[in-house]
Coordinates of C-alpha atoms and ligand atoms in Angstrom, one line a residue:
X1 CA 99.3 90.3 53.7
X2 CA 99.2 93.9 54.4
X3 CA 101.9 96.0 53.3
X4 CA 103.6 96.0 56.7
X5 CA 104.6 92.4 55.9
X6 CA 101.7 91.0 58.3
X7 CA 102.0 93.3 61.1
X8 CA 99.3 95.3 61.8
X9 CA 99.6 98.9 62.7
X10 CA 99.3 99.8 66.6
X11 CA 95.5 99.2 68.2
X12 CA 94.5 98.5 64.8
X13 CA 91.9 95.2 64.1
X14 CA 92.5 93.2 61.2
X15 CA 90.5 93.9 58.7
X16 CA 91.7 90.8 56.7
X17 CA 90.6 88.1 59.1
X18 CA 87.1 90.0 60.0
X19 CA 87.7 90.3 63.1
X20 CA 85.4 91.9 65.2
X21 CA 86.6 94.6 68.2
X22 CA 85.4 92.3 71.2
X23 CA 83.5 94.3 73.3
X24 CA 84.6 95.8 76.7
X25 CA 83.3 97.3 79.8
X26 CA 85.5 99.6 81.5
X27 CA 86.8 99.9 84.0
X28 CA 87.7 96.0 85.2
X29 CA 90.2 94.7 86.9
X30 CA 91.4 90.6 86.6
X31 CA 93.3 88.5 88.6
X32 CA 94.8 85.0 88.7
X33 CA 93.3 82.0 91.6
X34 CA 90.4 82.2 93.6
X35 CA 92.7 84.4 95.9
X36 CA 92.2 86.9 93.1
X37 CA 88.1 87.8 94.0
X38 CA 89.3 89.1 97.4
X39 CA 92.0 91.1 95.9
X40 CA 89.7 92.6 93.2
X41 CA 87.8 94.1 96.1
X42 CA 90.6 96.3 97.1
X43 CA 91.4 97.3 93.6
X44 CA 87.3 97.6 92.5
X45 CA 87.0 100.3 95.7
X46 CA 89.9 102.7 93.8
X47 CA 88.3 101.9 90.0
X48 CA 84.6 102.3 91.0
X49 CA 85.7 105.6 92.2
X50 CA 87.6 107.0 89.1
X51 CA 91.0 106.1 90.7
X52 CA 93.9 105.1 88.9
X53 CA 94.3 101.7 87.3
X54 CA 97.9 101.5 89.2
X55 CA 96.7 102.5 92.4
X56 CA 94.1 99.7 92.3
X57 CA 96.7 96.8 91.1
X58 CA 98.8 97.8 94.3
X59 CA 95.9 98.0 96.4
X60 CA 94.8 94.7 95.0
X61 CA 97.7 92.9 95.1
X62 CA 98.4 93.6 98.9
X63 CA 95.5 91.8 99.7
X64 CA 97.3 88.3 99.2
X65 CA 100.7 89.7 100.1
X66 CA 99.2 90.4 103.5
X67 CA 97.2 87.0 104.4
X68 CA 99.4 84.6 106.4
X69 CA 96.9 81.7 105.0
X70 CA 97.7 82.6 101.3
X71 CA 101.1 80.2 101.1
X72 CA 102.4 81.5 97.9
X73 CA 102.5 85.3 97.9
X74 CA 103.8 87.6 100.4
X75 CA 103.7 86.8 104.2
X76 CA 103.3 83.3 104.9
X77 CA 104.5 82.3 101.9
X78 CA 106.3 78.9 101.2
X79 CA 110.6 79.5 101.6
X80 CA 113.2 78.1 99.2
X81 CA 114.9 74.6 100.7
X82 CA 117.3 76.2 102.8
X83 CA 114.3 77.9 104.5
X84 CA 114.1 81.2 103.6
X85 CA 110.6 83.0 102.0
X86 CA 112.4 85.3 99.2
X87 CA 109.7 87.6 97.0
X88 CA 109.4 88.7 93.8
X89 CA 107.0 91.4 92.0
X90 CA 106.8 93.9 89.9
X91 CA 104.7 96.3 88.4
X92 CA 103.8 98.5 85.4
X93 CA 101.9 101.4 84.6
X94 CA 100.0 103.3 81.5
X95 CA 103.2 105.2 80.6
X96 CA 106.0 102.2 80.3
X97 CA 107.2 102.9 83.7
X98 CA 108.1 99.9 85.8
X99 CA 109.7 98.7 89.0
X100 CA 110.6 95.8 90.2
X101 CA 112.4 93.4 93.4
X102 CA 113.5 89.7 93.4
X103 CA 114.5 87.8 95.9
X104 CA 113.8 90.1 98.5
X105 CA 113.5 89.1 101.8
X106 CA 111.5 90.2 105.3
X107 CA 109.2 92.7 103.5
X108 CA 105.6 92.0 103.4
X109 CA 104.6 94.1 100.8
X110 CA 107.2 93.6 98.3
X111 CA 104.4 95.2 95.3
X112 CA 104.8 98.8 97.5
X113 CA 108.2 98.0 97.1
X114 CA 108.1 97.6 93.4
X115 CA 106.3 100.5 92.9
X116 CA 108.9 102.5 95.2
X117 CA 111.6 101.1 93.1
X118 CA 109.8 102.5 89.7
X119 CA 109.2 105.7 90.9
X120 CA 111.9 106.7 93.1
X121 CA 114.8 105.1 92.1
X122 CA 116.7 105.4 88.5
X123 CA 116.5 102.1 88.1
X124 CA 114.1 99.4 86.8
X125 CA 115.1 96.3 88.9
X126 CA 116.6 95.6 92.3
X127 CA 117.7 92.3 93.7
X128 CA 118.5 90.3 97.1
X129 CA 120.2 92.3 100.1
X130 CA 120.4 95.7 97.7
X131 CA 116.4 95.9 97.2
X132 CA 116.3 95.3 100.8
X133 CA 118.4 97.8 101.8
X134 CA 116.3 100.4 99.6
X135 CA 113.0 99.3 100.8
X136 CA 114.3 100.0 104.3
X137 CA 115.7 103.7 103.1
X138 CA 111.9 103.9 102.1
X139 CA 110.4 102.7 105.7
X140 CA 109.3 99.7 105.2
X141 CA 109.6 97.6 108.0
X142 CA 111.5 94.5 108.5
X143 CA 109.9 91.7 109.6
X144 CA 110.0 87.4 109.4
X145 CA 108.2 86.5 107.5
X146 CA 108.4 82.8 107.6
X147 CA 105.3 81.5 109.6
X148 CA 105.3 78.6 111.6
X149 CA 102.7 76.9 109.0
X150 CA 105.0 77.4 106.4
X151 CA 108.1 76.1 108.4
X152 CA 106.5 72.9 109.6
X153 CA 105.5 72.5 105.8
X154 CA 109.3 73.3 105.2
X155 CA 110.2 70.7 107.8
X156 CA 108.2 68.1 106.8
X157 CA 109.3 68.6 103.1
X158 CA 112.6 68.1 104.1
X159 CA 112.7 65.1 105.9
X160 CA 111.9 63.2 102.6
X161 CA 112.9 65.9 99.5
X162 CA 116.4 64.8 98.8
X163 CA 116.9 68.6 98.4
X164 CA 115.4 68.4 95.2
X165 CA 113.5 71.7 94.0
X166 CA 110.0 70.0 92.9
X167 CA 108.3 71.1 89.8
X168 CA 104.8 70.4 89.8
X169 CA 102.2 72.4 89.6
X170 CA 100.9 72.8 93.4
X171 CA 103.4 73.9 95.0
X172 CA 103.2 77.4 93.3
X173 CA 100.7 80.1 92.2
X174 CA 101.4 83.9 91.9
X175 CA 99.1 86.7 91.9
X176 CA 98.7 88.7 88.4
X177 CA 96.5 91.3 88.3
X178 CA 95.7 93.6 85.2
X179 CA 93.1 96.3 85.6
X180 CA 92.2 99.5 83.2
X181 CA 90.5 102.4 84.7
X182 CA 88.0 104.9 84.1
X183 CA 90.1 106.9 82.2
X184 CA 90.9 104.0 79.9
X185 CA 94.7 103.5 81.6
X186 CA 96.2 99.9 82.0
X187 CA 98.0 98.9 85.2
X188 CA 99.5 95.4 86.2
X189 CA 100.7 94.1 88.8
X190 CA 102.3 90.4 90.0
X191 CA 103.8 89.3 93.0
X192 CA 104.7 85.7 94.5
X193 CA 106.8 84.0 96.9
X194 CA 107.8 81.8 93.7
X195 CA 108.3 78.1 93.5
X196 CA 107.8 76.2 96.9
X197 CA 111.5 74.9 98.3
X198 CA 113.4 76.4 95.0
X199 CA 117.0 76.7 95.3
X200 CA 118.1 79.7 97.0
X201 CA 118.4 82.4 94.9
X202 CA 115.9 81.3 92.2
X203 CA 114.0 84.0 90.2
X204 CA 111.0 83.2 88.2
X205 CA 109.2 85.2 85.7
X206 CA 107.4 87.3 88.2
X207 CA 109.2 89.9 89.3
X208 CA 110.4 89.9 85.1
X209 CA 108.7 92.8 83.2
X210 CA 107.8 91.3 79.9
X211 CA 107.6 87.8 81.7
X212 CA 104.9 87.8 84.6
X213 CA 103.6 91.5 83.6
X214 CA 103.5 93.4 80.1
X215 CA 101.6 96.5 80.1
X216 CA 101.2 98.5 76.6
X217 CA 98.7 101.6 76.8
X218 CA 98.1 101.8 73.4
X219 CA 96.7 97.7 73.6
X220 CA 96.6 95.9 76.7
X221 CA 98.1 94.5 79.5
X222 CA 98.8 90.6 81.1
X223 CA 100.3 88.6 83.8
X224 CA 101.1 85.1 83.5
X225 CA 101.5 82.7 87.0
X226 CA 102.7 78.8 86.7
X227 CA 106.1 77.4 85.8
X228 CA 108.4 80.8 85.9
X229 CA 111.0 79.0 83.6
X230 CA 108.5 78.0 80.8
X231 CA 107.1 81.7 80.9
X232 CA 110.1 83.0 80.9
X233 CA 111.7 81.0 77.9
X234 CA 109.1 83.0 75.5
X235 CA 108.8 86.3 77.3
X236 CA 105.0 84.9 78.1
X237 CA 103.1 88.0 79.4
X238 CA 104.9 90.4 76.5
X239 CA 103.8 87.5 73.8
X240 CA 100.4 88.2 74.9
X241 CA 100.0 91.8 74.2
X242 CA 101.8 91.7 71.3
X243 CA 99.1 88.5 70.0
X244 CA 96.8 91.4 70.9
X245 CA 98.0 93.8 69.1
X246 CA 98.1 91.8 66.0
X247 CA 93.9 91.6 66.4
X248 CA 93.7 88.7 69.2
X249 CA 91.4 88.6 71.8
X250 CA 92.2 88.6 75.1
X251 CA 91.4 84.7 75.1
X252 CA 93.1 83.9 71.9
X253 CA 95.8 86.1 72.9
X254 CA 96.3 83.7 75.8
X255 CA 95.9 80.5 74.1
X256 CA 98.2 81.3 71.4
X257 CA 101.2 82.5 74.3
X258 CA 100.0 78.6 75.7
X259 CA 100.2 77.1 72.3
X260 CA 104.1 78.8 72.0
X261 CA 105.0 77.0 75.2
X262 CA 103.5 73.8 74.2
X263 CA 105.4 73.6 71.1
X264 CA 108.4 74.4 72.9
X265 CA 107.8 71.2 75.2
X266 CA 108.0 67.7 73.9
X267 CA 105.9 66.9 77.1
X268 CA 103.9 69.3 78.9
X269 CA 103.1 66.8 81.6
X270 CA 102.9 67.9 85.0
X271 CA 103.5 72.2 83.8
X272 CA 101.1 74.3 84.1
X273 CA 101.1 78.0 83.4
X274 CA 98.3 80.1 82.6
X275 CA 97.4 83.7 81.3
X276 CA 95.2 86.6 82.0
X277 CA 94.9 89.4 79.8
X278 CA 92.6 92.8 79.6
X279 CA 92.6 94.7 75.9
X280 CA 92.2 98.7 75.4
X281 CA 88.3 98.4 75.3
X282 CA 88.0 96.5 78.6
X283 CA 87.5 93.2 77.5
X284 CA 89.2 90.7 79.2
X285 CA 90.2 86.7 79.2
X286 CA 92.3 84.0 80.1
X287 CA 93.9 80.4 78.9
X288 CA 95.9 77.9 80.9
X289 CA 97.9 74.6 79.6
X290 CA 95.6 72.3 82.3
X291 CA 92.4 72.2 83.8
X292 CA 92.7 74.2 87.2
X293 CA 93.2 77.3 86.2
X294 CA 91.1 79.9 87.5
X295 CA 91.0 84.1 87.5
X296 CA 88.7 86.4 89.0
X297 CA 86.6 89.3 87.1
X298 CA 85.5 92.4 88.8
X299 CA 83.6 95.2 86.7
X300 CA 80.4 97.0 87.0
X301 CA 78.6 94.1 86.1
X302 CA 80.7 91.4 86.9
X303 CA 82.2 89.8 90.5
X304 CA 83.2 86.1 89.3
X305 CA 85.4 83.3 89.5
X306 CA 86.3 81.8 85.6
X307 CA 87.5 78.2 85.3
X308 CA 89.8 79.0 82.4
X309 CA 89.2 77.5 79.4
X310 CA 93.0 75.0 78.6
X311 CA 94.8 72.9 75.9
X312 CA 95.1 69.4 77.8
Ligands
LIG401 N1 105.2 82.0 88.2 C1 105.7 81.8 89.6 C2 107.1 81.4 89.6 O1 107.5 80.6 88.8 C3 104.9 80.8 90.4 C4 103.4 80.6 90.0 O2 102.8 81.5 89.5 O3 102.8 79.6 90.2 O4 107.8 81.8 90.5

């Protein structure tokens, strides 16, 4: 036990357990789904040119926010069950600053949004019609952004649905993206159009700093997508970087935040949720509860897909 009772200072390794630094390669940026490769484009053109780590997770994150054809972020994505497509996102940067919407409706890019929020508003969080309101005083445009593939999907769900939100784990999947730069900053970033046909007015742990997005300078950063109530419940992407900063890796930092929700669960049947996570050095990794999981890696050397290593 060291003498501060089993906590280890700040960016320290444990010297009890061995373990060794994992090596990095900096700068990379990682993102959740196969979506995620096309998005780490975007944020790769800003690192590969010594930009900042928060420019490229906005960047990066617009990709998906953008495609009509991605149905669970951004335009195009999947409304709750009284039809409406509400967003949620946030983001954080190297210096603790972070900004966030929820249920916001009508703006594509609800990330730009986020960042708006953080840096020119007082406030951390804004919700519903009042995060609207500001992204409109900022010029964003209004638009609907319910397409008709999504409303037939909306339709047909309803004809059968018994109004029931469904939790399962297709009807969902966020983008997360974490990314340190050149410089050695860490950036994140997560935006969704949340659960498909959730009750209106449900927020998950997206838009939630601590929840879909932690960033600590001084040790790492993740993002979390899957089940927004189980993530929430133990402050998922926060649990993470602080795993790291007791001398996980990335991976094990992951599967440990998994292993919590697991042993919160007397059945984790049917819930997914998985993690990314990047470390001060550059190293990265991931961990989900299921098989399916996947997150995309973009560095100098790298442009992959990973099928995340899981519990069940
Ligand atoms: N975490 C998101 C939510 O609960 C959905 C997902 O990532 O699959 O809204």
């Amino acid at each position: 036990m060291s003498a501060l009772g089993g906590f280890l200072p700040f960016n320290k390794w444990s010297q009890e357990s061995n373990a060794q630094p994992p090596k990095g390669n900096k700068p990379v940026v990682v993102s959740t789904w196969n979506f995620g490769k096309e998005a780490n484009k975007a944020a790769w053109n800003i690192l590969s040119g010594n930009g900042s780590a928060l420019d490229a997770v906005e960047a990066g994150a617009r990709v998906p926010e953008g495609n009509p054809d991605i149905r669970t972020v951004g335009y195009g994505g999947r409304p709750d069950r009284d039809g409406f497509v509400t967003l949620d996102a946030c983001i954080m940067d190297q210096n603790d600053q972070c900004g966030s919407v929820a249920a916001l409706q009508h703006i594509k890019h609800p990330i730009s949004v986020a960042r708006k929020v953080k840096e020119e508003s007082p406030h951390v969080m804004l919700v519903a019609d009042g995060a609207l309101d500001f992204a409109v005083s900022q010029g964003f445009e209004k638009e609907d952004l319910l397409t008709e593939e999504s409303r037939k999907d909306w339709e047909a769900w309803k004809e059968d649905a018994d109004y029931s939100p469904e939790i399962n784990i297709e009807n969902h999947d966020t983008i997360g993206m974490v990314a340190i730069d050149s410089k050695g900053n860490l950036s994140g970033a997560c935006t969704t159009s949340g659960m498909a046909w959730k009750m209106h007015g449900r927020v998950g742990d997206s838009p939630l700093i601590g929840s879909g997005l932690f960033v600590d300078n001084d040790v790492g950063a993740a993002a979390a997508t899957g089940l927004g109530e189980e993530i929430i419940r133990v402050n998922g992407s926060h649990l993470v970087v602080e795993n790291m900063r007791r001398g996980d890796s990335p991976e094990m930092a992951c599967k440990h935040a998994v292993e919590r929700i697991v042993s919160k669960n007397d059945s984790v049947d049917g819930i997914q949720v998985g993690f990314i996570a990047v470390n001060k050095e550059g190293a990265y990794g991931g961990y989900s509860i299921q098989e399916g999981f996947s997150f995309a890696v973009r560095n100098s050397k790298e442009d992959k897909l990973v099928d995340a290593p899981h519990l069940n």
